[in-house]
GROMACS .gro file of C-alpha atoms in nm:
model
  319
    1ASP     CA    1  -4.483   2.887  -8.598
    2HIS     CA    2  -4.137   2.774  -8.711
    3ASP     CA    3  -4.170   2.453  -8.509
    4ARG     CA    4  -4.447   2.341  -8.746
    5SER     CA    5  -4.397   2.118  -9.047
    6GLU     CA    6  -4.755   2.189  -9.153
    7GLY     CA    7  -4.995   2.470  -9.069
    8GLU     CA    8  -4.766   2.771  -9.026
    9GLY     CA    9  -4.973   3.079  -8.949
   10VAL     CA   10  -5.282   2.879  -8.845
   11GLY     CA   11  -5.457   3.020  -8.538
   12PRO     CA   12  -5.708   2.882  -8.286
   13GLN     CA   13  -6.080   2.851  -8.366
   14GLU     CA   14  -6.331   2.893  -8.084
   15TYR     CA   15  -6.619   2.647  -8.067
   16VAL     CA   16  -6.904   2.609  -7.821
   17LEU     CA   17  -6.961   2.257  -7.690
   18ILE     CA   18  -7.334   2.202  -7.643
   19LYS     CA   19  -7.427   1.953  -7.371
   20LEU     CA   20  -7.698   1.715  -7.493
   21LYS     CA   21  -7.784   1.496  -7.198
   22VAL     CA   22  -7.808   1.124  -7.268
   23LEU     CA   23  -8.138   0.985  -7.137
   24PRO     CA   24  -8.203   0.617  -7.058
   25PRO     CA   25  -8.245   0.426  -7.387
   26ASP     CA   26  -8.614   0.376  -7.459
   27HIS     CA   27  -8.635   0.136  -7.753
   28GLY     CA   28  -8.483  -0.182  -7.609
   29GLN     CA   29  -8.207  -0.196  -7.870
   30ALA     CA   30  -7.919  -0.434  -7.790
   31ARG     CA   31  -7.662  -0.187  -7.924
   32HIS     CA   32  -7.732   0.041  -7.627
   33ALA     CA   33  -7.608  -0.212  -7.367
   34LYS     CA   34  -7.277  -0.031  -7.306
   35MET     CA   35  -7.450   0.305  -7.269
   36GLU     CA   36  -7.704   0.160  -7.026
   37THR     CA   37  -7.419   0.026  -6.814
   38LEU     CA   38  -7.234   0.359  -6.828
   39LEU     CA   39  -7.544   0.551  -6.717
   40LYS     CA   40  -7.580   0.316  -6.418
   41THR     CA   41  -7.214   0.325  -6.313
   42ALA     CA   42  -7.190   0.701  -6.363
   43GLY     CA   43  -7.412   0.757  -6.062
   44ASP     CA   44  -7.480   1.129  -6.021
   45LYS     CA   45  -7.251   1.224  -6.307
   46PRO     CA   46  -7.455   1.322  -6.612
   47VAL     CA   47  -7.348   1.187  -6.952
   48TYR     CA   48  -7.352   1.429  -7.244
   49MET     CA   49  -7.306   1.410  -7.618
   50VAL     CA   50  -7.106   1.726  -7.690
   51PRO     CA   51  -7.129   1.861  -8.045
   52ALA     CA   52  -6.906   2.158  -8.126
   53THR     CA   53  -7.083   2.451  -8.289
   54LEU     CA   54  -7.000   2.797  -8.419
   55ARG     CA   55  -7.365   2.901  -8.391
   56PRO     CA   56  -7.496   2.873  -8.034
   57GLU     CA   57  -7.777   3.117  -8.116
   58THR     CA   58  -7.945   2.849  -8.331
   59MET     CA   59  -7.985   2.591  -8.054
   60TYR     CA   60  -8.357   2.668  -8.024
   61GLY     CA   61  -8.402   2.485  -8.354
   62GLN     CA   62  -8.241   2.151  -8.266
   63THR     CA   63  -8.431   1.848  -8.395
   64ASN     CA   64  -8.171   1.573  -8.348
   65CYS     CA   65  -7.803   1.492  -8.309
   66PHE     CA   66  -7.580   1.327  -8.570
   67VAL     CA   67  -7.290   1.082  -8.537
   68LEU     CA   68  -7.085   0.891  -8.792
   69PRO     CA   69  -7.202   0.525  -8.778
   70GLU     CA   70  -6.851   0.385  -8.828
   71GLY     CA   71  -6.686   0.657  -8.619
   72GLU     CA   72  -6.499   0.579  -8.297
   73TYR     CA   73  -6.607   0.762  -7.983
   74GLY     CA   74  -6.531   0.754  -7.613
   75ALA     CA   75  -6.693   0.856  -7.285
   76TYR     CA   76  -6.448   1.082  -7.100
   77THR     CA   77  -6.440   1.207  -6.742
   78ILE     CA   78  -6.448   1.586  -6.709
   79ASP     CA   79  -6.303   1.641  -6.361
   80ALA     CA   80  -6.378   2.014  -6.341
   81THR     CA   81  -6.754   1.964  -6.366
   82SER     CA   82  -6.800   1.599  -6.256
   83GLU     CA   83  -6.955   1.519  -6.592
   84ILE     CA   84  -6.894   1.268  -6.870
   85PHE     CA   85  -6.853   1.383  -7.231
   86VAL     CA   86  -6.903   1.154  -7.531
   87MET     CA   87  -6.676   1.268  -7.813
   88SER     CA   88  -6.387   1.161  -8.037
   89ALA     CA   89  -6.051   1.072  -7.881
   90ARG     CA   90  -5.892   1.352  -8.081
   91ALA     CA   91  -6.125   1.615  -7.930
   92ALA     CA   92  -6.083   1.470  -7.581
   93ARG     CA   93  -5.705   1.506  -7.610
   94GLY     CA   94  -5.746   1.870  -7.706
   95LEU     CA   95  -5.994   1.939  -7.425
   96SER     CA   96  -5.753   1.792  -7.169
   97CYS     CA   97  -5.509   2.073  -7.251
   98GLN     CA   98  -5.760   2.353  -7.204
   99VAL     CA   99  -5.928   2.543  -6.921
  100LEU     CA  100  -6.295   2.547  -6.832
  101SER     CA  101  -6.256   2.897  -6.691
  102GLY     CA  102  -5.980   3.100  -6.529
  103ASN     CA  103  -5.705   2.859  -6.424
  104ASP     CA  104  -5.937   2.558  -6.385
  105TYR     CA  105  -5.849   2.292  -6.639
  106PHE     CA  106  -6.107   2.041  -6.761
  107THR     CA  107  -5.898   1.754  -6.623
  108LYS     CA  108  -5.694   1.707  -6.306
  109GLU     CA  109  -5.374   1.643  -6.498
  110PHE     CA  110  -5.279   1.852  -6.800
  111GLY     CA  111  -5.294   1.652  -7.122
  112LYS     CA  112  -5.445   1.341  -6.963
  113ILE     CA  113  -5.812   1.240  -6.967
  114GLU     CA  114  -5.980   0.922  -6.844
  115CYS     CA  115  -6.176   0.718  -7.098
  116LEU     CA  116  -6.452   0.521  -6.924
  117GLU     CA  117  -6.591   0.344  -7.229
  118THR     CA  118  -6.556   0.332  -7.605
  119PHE     CA  119  -6.835   0.325  -7.862
  120THR     CA  120  -6.880   0.293  -8.233
  121GLY     CA  121  -7.111   0.552  -8.381
  122ASP     CA  122  -7.363   0.275  -8.445
  123GLU     CA  123  -7.380   0.205  -8.070
  124LEU     CA  124  -7.482   0.568  -8.016
  125LEU     CA  125  -7.754   0.576  -8.283
  126GLY     CA  126  -8.111   0.590  -8.154
  127LEU     CA  127  -8.018   0.729  -7.812
  128PRO     CA  128  -8.268   0.974  -7.663
  129LEU     CA  129  -8.123   1.313  -7.566
  130LYS     CA  130  -8.228   1.626  -7.382
  131ALA     CA  131  -8.102   1.918  -7.594
  132PRO     CA  132  -8.067   2.256  -7.416
  133LEU     CA  133  -8.292   2.537  -7.548
  134ALA     CA  134  -8.460   2.300  -7.797
  135THR     CA  135  -8.836   2.316  -7.840
  136TYR     CA  136  -8.855   1.936  -7.843
  137GLU     CA  137  -8.846   1.768  -7.502
  138LYS     CA  138  -8.650   1.477  -7.645
  139VAL     CA  139  -8.447   1.429  -7.963
  140TYR     CA  140  -8.252   1.131  -8.098
  141THR     CA  141  -7.908   1.048  -8.230
  142LEU     CA  142  -7.920   0.981  -8.605
  143PRO     CA  143  -7.664   0.877  -8.870
  144LEU     CA  144  -7.477   1.129  -9.085
  145LEU     CA  145  -7.230   0.979  -9.332
  146THR     CA  146  -7.042   1.299  -9.413
  147ILE     CA  147  -6.907   1.374  -9.063
  148SER     CA  148  -6.532   1.427  -9.045
  149MET     CA  149  -6.375   1.277  -8.732
  150SER     CA  150  -6.077   1.511  -8.778
  151LYS     CA  151  -6.281   1.823  -8.706
  152GLY     CA  152  -6.482   1.918  -8.400
  153THR     CA  153  -6.588   1.636  -8.170
  154GLY     CA  154  -6.729   1.392  -8.426
  155VAL     CA  155  -7.075   1.477  -8.288
  156VAL     CA  156  -7.299   1.723  -8.474
  157THR     CA  157  -7.615   1.887  -8.346
  158SER     CA  158  -7.882   1.938  -8.609
  159VAL     CA  159  -8.062   2.267  -8.678
  160PRO     CA  160  -8.239   2.208  -9.013
  161SER     CA  161  -8.399   2.552  -9.021
  162ASP     CA  162  -8.065   2.728  -9.069
  163ALA     CA  163  -7.811   2.461  -9.165
  164PRO     CA  164  -7.856   2.321  -9.519
  165ASP     CA  165  -7.652   2.006  -9.446
  166ASP     CA  166  -7.874   1.929  -9.148
  167TYR     CA  167  -8.193   1.988  -9.346
  168VAL     CA  168  -8.111   1.758  -9.639
  169SER     CA  169  -7.974   1.489  -9.406
  170LEU     CA  170  -8.282   1.493  -9.184
  171LYS     CA  171  -8.513   1.495  -9.486
  172ALA     CA  172  -8.331   1.199  -9.641
  173LEU     CA  173  -8.400   0.996  -9.328
  174GLN     CA  174  -8.761   1.112  -9.313
  175ASP     CA  175  -8.828   1.038  -9.679
  176LYS     CA  176  -8.650   0.703  -9.709
  177PRO     CA  177  -8.776   0.417  -9.487
  178ASP     CA  178  -8.508   0.184  -9.622
  179PHE     CA  179  -8.236   0.429  -9.517
  180ARG     CA  180  -8.382   0.442  -9.165
  181ALA     CA  181  -8.411   0.064  -9.148
  182LYS     CA  182  -8.048   0.018  -9.252
  183TYR     CA  183  -7.941   0.188  -8.928
  184ASP     CA  184  -8.227   0.060  -8.709
  185ILE     CA  185  -8.378   0.406  -8.678
  186THR     CA  186  -8.747   0.377  -8.594
  187ASP     CA  187  -9.006   0.614  -8.735
  188ASP     CA  188  -9.068   0.790  -8.404
  189MET     CA  189  -8.699   0.885  -8.380
  190VAL     CA  190  -8.711   1.098  -8.694
  191VAL     CA  191  -9.048   1.139  -8.868
  192PRO     CA  192  -9.226   1.365  -8.612
  193PHE     CA  193  -8.946   1.623  -8.602
  194SER     CA  194  -9.031   1.924  -8.815
  195VAL     CA  195  -8.817   2.227  -8.891
  196VAL     CA  196  -8.839   2.490  -8.615
  197PRO     CA  197  -8.818   2.848  -8.753
  198ILE     CA  198  -8.590   3.055  -8.530
  199ILE     CA  199  -8.430   3.328  -8.745
  200GLU     CA  200  -8.597   3.562  -8.994
  201ILE     CA  201  -8.383   3.673  -9.289
  202GLU     CA  202  -8.522   3.922  -9.535
  203GLY     CA  203  -8.559   3.752  -9.872
  204TYR     CA  204  -8.501   3.407  -9.725
  205GLY     CA  205  -8.792   3.370  -9.482
  206ASP     CA  206  -8.776   3.210  -9.139
  207ALA     CA  207  -8.613   2.884  -9.251
  208SER     CA  208  -8.321   2.990  -9.471
  209ALA     CA  209  -8.180   2.638  -9.508
  210VAL     CA  210  -8.507   2.510  -9.651
  211TYR     CA  211  -8.527   2.809  -9.884
  212MET     CA  212  -8.173   2.764 -10.017
  213CYS     CA  213  -8.205   2.387 -10.062
  214GLU     CA  214  -8.524   2.435 -10.262
  215LYS     CA  215  -8.375   2.723 -10.461
  216LEU     CA  216  -8.062   2.525 -10.556
  217LYS     CA  217  -8.260   2.201 -10.595
  218ILE     CA  218  -8.043   2.016 -10.345
  219LYS     CA  219  -8.176   1.664 -10.304
  220SER     CA  220  -7.895   1.474 -10.134
  221PRO     CA  221  -7.624   1.517  -9.869
  222ASN     CA  222  -7.384   1.423 -10.149
  223ASP     CA  223  -7.453   1.749 -10.338
  224THR     CA  224  -7.148   1.891 -10.166
  225LYS     CA  225  -7.078   2.180 -10.403
  226LYS     CA  226  -7.432   2.316 -10.383
  227LEU     CA  227  -7.446   2.255 -10.008
  228THR     CA  228  -7.129   2.456  -9.958
  229GLN     CA  229  -7.282   2.744 -10.154
  230ALA     CA  230  -7.606   2.721  -9.956
  231LYS     CA  231  -7.422   2.702  -9.624
  232ASP     CA  232  -7.196   2.999  -9.697
  233GLU     CA  233  -7.489   3.214  -9.805
  234THR     CA  234  -7.726   3.125  -9.522
  235TYR     CA  235  -7.458   3.163  -9.254
  236LEU     CA  236  -7.345   3.501  -9.387
  237LYS     CA  237  -7.696   3.640  -9.431
  238GLY     CA  238  -7.809   3.495  -9.100
  239PHE     CA  239  -7.533   3.670  -8.908
  240THR     CA  240  -7.538   4.002  -9.093
  241ILE     CA  241  -7.909   4.067  -9.148
  242GLY     CA  242  -8.084   3.787  -8.956
  243VAL     CA  243  -8.323   3.866  -8.671
  244MET     CA  244  -8.414   3.620  -8.394
  245SER     CA  245  -8.778   3.516  -8.435
  246TYR     CA  246  -8.794   3.271  -8.144
  247GLY     CA  247  -8.693   3.261  -7.780
  248PRO     CA  248  -8.626   3.527  -7.517
  249HIS     CA  249  -8.414   3.731  -7.759
  250LYS     CA  250  -8.682   3.751  -8.026
  251GLY     CA  251  -8.648   4.073  -8.223
  252LYS     CA  252  -8.274   4.112  -8.168
  253LYS     CA  253  -8.026   4.100  -8.455
  254VAL     CA  254  -7.846   3.766  -8.467
  255SER     CA  255  -7.511   3.943  -8.445
  256ASP     CA  256  -7.621   4.099  -8.114
  257ALA     CA  257  -7.795   3.792  -7.974
  258LYS     CA  258  -7.518   3.542  -8.051
  259PRO     CA  259  -7.266   3.643  -7.778
  260ILE     CA  260  -7.548   3.687  -7.525
  261ILE     CA  261  -7.694   3.341  -7.587
  262LYS     CA  262  -7.347   3.185  -7.582
  263GLN     CA  263  -7.271   3.334  -7.242
  264GLU     CA  264  -7.614   3.246  -7.104
  265MET     CA  265  -7.562   2.882  -7.199
  266ILE     CA  266  -7.215   2.876  -7.044
  267ASP     CA  267  -7.341   3.038  -6.723
  268ALA     CA  268  -7.628   2.785  -6.705
  269GLY     CA  269  -7.388   2.491  -6.742
  270GLN     CA  270  -7.541   2.400  -7.077
  271ALA     CA  271  -7.226   2.465  -7.277
  272CYS     CA  272  -6.853   2.534  -7.255
  273LEU     CA  273  -6.582   2.668  -7.481
  274TYR     CA  274  -6.348   2.445  -7.679
  275PHE     CA  275  -6.066   2.542  -7.913
  276GLU     CA  276  -5.886   2.367  -8.194
  277PRO     CA  277  -5.663   2.482  -8.481
  278GLU     CA  278  -5.843   2.644  -8.774
  279SER     CA  279  -5.689   2.374  -8.991
  280ARG     CA  280  -5.448   2.084  -8.947
  281VAL     CA  281  -5.122   2.171  -8.770
  282VAL     CA  282  -4.833   1.923  -8.746
  283SER     CA  283  -4.514   1.969  -8.546
  284ARG     CA  284  -4.165   1.893  -8.672
  285THR     CA  285  -4.180   1.573  -8.467
  286ASN     CA  286  -4.479   1.473  -8.683
  287ASP     CA  287  -4.736   1.505  -8.404
  288GLU     CA  288  -5.076   1.662  -8.469
  289CYS     CA  289  -5.102   1.979  -8.263
  290VAL     CA  290  -5.386   2.090  -8.036
  291VAL     CA  291  -5.474   2.425  -7.886
  292ALA     CA  292  -5.343   2.433  -7.528
  293ALA     CA  293  -5.377   2.680  -7.243
  294THR     CA  294  -5.025   2.712  -7.104
  295ASP     CA  295  -4.848   2.962  -6.883
  296GLN     CA  296  -4.627   3.115  -7.149
  297TRP     CA  297  -4.450   3.449  -7.159
  298TYR     CA  298  -4.325   3.629  -7.467
  299LEU     CA  299  -4.085   3.919  -7.506
  300ALA     CA  300  -4.147   4.193  -7.758
  301TYR     CA  301  -3.794   4.234  -7.888
  302GLY     CA  302  -3.835   4.597  -7.986
  303GLU     CA  303  -3.980   4.711  -7.652
  304GLU     CA  304  -3.755   4.992  -7.530
  305SER     CA  305  -3.865   4.964  -7.165
  306TRP     CA  306  -3.674   4.639  -7.117
  307THR     CA  307  -3.414   4.653  -7.394
  308GLY     CA  308  -3.285   4.981  -7.252
  309ALA     CA  309  -3.260   4.833  -6.902
  310VAL     CA  310  -3.073   4.527  -7.031
  311ARG     CA  311  -2.836   4.742  -7.237
  312THR     CA  312  -2.759   4.958  -6.936
  313HIS     CA  313  -2.702   4.652  -6.718
  314VAL     CA  314  -2.463   4.495  -6.973
  315LEU     CA  315  -2.266   4.816  -7.013
  316GLU     CA  316  -2.242   4.872  -6.641
  317SER     CA  317  -2.144   4.511  -6.578
  318GLY     CA  318  -1.866   4.547  -6.834
  319ASN     CA  319  -1.712   4.823  -6.627
   0.00000   0.00000   0.00000
């Protein structure tokens, strides 16, 4: 803690990286040329967009994936699984310092990760994806202008039934043809995708995000204050009193189903854990810190079992 110039007391936050498999582009858009080449050269290695989520239990309701159009992304080799992850450089750096499981690190060399290709967010828009657990066979990458590249992976999976930000952002694209056209998003990439009810919350129905956005009259992704209120309320109610209304865990409380679904996805190779600081942490050398899995040992200074032994050794040595 005392080696930090910013972020003293900040701990690690656990995320779940969801693996959305990139499918061959199907709209003949020139901006997908680099991805088409990557998919060919990758051979048997699957390429995934990897959004970081705190709510793996909601993945049944995915309708699309979001990226920041002007964001900078890379395709990185994950040695431990022979896969390729598309994410921000910042997230890739953090992942390279962490373990997949046990003592198996994501990359061969600690802190180093191979970047195979770079992309702007615009070059990722309109890509078809296979989202694990989703009811839709295929979803698409869409633009979201409020993504922060300094948090998570820069990729966001969209669950409009239970995430107010996702709902208003998807609806804006569905309701505004000019907005879609600005980013070369065709109608079939967004219009047919309806909200998928997955969690029942007493008093909020089976699509709490829709309920809260209508209640607070949220019309735009720029209504940040109202969206924060809606998000806090739906997330809290969903976890504490929500009941799964879809999928194999239908009828279970969300709080009970969440760890089960998370582990099932990890075991099936559909997800993995990723950690980053709860908020920005900067070292005294002015470097931004990441969460790293290192072989460290700490001594509890007041532990009598070893302090007594050391004291005895010192006293005896003095004689």
